[in-house]
mmCIF file of N, CA and C in Angstrom:
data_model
loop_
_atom_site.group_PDB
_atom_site.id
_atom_site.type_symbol
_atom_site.label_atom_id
_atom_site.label_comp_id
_atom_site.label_asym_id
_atom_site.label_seq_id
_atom_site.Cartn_x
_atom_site.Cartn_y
_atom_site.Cartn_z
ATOM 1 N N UNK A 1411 -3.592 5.628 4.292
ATOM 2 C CA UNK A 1411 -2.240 5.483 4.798
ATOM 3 C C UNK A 1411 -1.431 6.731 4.444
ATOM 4 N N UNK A 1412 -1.764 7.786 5.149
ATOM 5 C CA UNK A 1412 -0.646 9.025 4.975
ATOM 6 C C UNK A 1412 0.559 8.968 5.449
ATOM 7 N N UNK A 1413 0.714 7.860 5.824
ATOM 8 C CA UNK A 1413 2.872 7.863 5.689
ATOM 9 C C UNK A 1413 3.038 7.437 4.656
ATOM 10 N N UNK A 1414 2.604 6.690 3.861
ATOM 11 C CA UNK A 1414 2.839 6.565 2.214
ATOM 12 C C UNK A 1414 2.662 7.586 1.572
ATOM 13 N N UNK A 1415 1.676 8.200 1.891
ATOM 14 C CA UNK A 1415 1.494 9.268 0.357
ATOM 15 C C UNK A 1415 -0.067 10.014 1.001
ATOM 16 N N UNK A 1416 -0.459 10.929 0.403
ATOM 17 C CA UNK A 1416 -1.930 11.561 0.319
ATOM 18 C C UNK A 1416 -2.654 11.111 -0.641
ATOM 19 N N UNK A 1417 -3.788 10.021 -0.097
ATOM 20 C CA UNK A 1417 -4.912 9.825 -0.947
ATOM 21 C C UNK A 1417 -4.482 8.626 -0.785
ATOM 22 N N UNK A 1418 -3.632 7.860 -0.572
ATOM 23 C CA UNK A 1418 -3.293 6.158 -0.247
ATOM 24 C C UNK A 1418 -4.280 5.423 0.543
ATOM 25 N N UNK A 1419 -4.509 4.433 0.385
ATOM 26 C CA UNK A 1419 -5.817 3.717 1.298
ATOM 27 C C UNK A 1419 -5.458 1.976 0.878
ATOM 28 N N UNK A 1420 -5.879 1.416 1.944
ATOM 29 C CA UNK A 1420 -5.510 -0.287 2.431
ATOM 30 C C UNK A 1420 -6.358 -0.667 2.146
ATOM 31 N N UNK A 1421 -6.814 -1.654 1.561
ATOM 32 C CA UNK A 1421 -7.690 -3.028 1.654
ATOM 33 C C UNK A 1421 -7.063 -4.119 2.202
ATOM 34 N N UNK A 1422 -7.695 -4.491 3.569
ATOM 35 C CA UNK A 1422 -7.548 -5.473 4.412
ATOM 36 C C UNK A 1422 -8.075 -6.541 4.450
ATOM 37 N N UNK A 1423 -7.569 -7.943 3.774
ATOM 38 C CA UNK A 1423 -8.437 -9.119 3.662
ATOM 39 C C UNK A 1423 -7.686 -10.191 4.961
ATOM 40 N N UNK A 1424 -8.677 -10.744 5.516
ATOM 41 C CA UNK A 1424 -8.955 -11.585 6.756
ATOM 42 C C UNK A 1424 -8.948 -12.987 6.414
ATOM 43 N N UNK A 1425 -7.983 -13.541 6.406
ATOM 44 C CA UNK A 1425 -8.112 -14.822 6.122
ATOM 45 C C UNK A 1425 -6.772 -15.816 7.531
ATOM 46 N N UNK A 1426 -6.279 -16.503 7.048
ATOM 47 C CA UNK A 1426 -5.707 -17.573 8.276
ATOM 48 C C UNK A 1426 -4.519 -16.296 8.658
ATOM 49 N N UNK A 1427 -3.952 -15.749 7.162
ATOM 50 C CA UNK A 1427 -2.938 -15.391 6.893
ATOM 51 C C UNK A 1427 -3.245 -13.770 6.899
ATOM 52 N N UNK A 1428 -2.796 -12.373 7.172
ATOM 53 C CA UNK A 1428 -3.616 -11.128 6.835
ATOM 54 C C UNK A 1428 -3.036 -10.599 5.856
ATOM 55 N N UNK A 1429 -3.643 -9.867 4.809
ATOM 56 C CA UNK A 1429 -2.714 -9.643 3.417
ATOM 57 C C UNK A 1429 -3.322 -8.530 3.638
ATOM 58 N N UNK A 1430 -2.835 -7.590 2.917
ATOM 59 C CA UNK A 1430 -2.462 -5.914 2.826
ATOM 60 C C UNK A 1430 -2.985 -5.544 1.217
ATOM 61 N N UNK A 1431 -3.308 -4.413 0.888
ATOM 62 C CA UNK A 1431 -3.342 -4.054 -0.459
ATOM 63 C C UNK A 1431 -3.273 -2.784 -0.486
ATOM 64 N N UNK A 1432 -2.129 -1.627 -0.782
ATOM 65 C CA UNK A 1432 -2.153 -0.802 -0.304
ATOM 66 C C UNK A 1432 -2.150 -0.203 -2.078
ATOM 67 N N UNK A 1433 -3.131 0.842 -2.153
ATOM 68 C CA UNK A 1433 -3.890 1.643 -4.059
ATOM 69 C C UNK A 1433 -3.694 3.085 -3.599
ATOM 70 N N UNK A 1434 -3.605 3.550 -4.516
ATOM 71 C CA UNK A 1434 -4.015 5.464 -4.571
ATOM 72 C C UNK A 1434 -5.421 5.593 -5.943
ATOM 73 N N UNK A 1435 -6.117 5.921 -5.725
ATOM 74 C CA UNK A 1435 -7.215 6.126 -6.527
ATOM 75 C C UNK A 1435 -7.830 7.213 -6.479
ATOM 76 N N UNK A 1436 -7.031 8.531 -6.018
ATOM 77 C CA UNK A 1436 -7.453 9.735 -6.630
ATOM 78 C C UNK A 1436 -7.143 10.511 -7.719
ATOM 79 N N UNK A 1437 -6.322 9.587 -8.558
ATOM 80 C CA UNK A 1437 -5.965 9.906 -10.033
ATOM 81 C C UNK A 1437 -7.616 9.669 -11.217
ATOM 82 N N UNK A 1438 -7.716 10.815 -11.783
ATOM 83 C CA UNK A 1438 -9.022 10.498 -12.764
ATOM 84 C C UNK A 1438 -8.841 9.395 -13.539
ATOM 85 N N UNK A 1439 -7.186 8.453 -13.889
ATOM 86 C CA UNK A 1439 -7.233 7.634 -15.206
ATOM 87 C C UNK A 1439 -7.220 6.153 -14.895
ATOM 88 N N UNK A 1440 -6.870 6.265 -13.488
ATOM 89 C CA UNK A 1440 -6.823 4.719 -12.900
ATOM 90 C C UNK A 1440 -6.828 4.455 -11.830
ATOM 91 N N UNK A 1441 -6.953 3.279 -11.312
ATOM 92 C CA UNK A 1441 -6.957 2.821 -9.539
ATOM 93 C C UNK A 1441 -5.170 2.377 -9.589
ATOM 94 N N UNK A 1442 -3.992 2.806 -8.847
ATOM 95 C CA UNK A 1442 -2.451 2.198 -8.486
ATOM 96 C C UNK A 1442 -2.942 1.298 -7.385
ATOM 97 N N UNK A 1443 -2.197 0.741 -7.742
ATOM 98 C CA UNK A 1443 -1.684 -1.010 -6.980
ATOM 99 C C UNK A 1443 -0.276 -0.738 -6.224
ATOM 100 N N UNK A 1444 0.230 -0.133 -5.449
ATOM 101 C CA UNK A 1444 1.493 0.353 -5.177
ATOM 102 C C UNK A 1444 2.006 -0.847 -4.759
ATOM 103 N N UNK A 1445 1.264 -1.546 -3.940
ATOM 104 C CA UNK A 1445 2.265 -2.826 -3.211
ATOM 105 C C UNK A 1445 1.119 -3.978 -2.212
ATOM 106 N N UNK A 1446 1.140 -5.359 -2.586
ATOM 107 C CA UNK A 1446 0.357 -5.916 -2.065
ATOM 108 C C UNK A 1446 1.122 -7.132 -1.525
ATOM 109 N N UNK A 1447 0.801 -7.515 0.181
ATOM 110 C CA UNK A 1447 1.792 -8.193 0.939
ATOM 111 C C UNK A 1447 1.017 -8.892 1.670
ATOM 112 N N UNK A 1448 1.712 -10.163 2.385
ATOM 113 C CA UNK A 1448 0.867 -10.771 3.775
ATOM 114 C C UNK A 1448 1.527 -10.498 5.045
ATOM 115 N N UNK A 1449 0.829 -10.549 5.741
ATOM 116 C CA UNK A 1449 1.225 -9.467 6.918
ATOM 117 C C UNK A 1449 1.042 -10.789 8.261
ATOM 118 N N UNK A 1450 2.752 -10.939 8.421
ATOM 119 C CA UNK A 1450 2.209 -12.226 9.425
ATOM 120 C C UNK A 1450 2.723 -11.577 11.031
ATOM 121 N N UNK A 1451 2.565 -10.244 11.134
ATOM 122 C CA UNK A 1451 2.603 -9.969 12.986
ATOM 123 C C UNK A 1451 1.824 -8.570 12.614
ATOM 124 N N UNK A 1452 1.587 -7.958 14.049
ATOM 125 C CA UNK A 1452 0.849 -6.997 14.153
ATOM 126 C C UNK A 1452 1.072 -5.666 13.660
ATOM 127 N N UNK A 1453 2.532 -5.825 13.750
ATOM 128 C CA UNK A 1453 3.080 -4.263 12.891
ATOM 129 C C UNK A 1453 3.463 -4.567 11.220
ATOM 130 N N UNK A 1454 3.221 -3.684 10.930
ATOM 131 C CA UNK A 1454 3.635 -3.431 9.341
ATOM 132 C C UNK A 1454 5.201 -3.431 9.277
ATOM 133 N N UNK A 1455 5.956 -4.166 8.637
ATOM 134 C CA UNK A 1455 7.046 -3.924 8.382
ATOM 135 C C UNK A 1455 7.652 -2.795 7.556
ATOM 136 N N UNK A 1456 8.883 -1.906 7.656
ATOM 137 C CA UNK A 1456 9.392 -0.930 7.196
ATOM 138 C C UNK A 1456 9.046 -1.185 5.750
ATOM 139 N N UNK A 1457 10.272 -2.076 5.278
ATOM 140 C CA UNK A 1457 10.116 -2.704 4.177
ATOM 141 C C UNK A 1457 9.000 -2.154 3.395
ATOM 142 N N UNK A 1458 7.872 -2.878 3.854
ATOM 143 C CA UNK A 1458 6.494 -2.944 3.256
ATOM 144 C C UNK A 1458 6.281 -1.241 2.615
ATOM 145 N N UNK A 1459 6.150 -0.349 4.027
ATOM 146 C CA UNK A 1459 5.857 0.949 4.157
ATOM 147 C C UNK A 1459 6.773 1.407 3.012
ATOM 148 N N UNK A 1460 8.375 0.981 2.786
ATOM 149 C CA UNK A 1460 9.189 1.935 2.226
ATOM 150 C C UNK A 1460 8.713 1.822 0.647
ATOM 151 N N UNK A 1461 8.171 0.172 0.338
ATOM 152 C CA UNK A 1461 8.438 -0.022 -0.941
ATOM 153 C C UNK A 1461 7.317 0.635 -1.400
ATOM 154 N N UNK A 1462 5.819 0.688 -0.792
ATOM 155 C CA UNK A 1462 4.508 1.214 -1.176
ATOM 156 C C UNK A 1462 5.071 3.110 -1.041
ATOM 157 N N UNK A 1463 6.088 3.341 -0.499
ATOM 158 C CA UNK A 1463 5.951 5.186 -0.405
ATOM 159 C C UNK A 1463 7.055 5.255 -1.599
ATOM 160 N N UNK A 1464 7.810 4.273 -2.435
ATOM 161 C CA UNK A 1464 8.854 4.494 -2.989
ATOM 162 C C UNK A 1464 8.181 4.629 -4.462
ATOM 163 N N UNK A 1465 7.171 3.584 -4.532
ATOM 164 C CA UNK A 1465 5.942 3.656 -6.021
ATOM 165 C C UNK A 1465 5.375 4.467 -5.935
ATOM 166 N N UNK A 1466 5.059 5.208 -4.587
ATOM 167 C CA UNK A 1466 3.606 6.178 -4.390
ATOM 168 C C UNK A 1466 4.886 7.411 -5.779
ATOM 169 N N UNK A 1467 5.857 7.884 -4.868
ATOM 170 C CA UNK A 1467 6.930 8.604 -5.308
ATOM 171 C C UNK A 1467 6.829 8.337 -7.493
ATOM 172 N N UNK A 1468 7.641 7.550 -7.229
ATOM 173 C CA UNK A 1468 7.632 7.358 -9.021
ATOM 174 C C UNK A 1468 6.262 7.645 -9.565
ATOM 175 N N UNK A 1469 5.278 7.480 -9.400
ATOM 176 C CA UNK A 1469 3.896 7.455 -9.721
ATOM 177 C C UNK A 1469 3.800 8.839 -9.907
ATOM 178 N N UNK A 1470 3.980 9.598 -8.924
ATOM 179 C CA UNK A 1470 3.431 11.359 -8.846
ATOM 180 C C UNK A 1470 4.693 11.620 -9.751
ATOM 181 N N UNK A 1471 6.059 11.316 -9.676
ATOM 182 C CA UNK A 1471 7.251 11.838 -10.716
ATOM 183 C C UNK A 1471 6.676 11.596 -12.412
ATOM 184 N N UNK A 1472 6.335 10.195 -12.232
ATOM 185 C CA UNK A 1472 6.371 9.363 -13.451
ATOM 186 C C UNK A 1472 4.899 11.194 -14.107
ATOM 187 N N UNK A 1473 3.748 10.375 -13.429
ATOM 188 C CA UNK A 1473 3.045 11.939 -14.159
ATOM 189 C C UNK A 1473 3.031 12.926 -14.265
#
């Protein structure tokens, strides 16, 4: 997901409901969890996008 960030990537689980898991795991010390949601229409909500690019942000500041 490069509108979040570089190196961001989704895990997509399929169930009644579709849930989202959006990580950065090109850091050597850990896998980030930026933001994990259920996704009930076809587009991603802003929201979603802003809050996962707003952690991606603090994350690269924070280190």
């Amino acid at each position: 997901m490069p509108n979040i960030g570089p190196g961001v990537r989704e895990i997509r689980i399929h169930t009644e409901v579709e849930h989202r898991i959006c990580y950065v795991a090109k850091f050597a010390e850990a896998i980030y969890v930026l933001h994990a949601f259920e996704k009930r229409t076809r587009k991603t909500l802003q929201h979603d996008v802003g809050l996962a690019r707003q952690r991606y942000q603090a994350l690269v500041a924070q280190r």
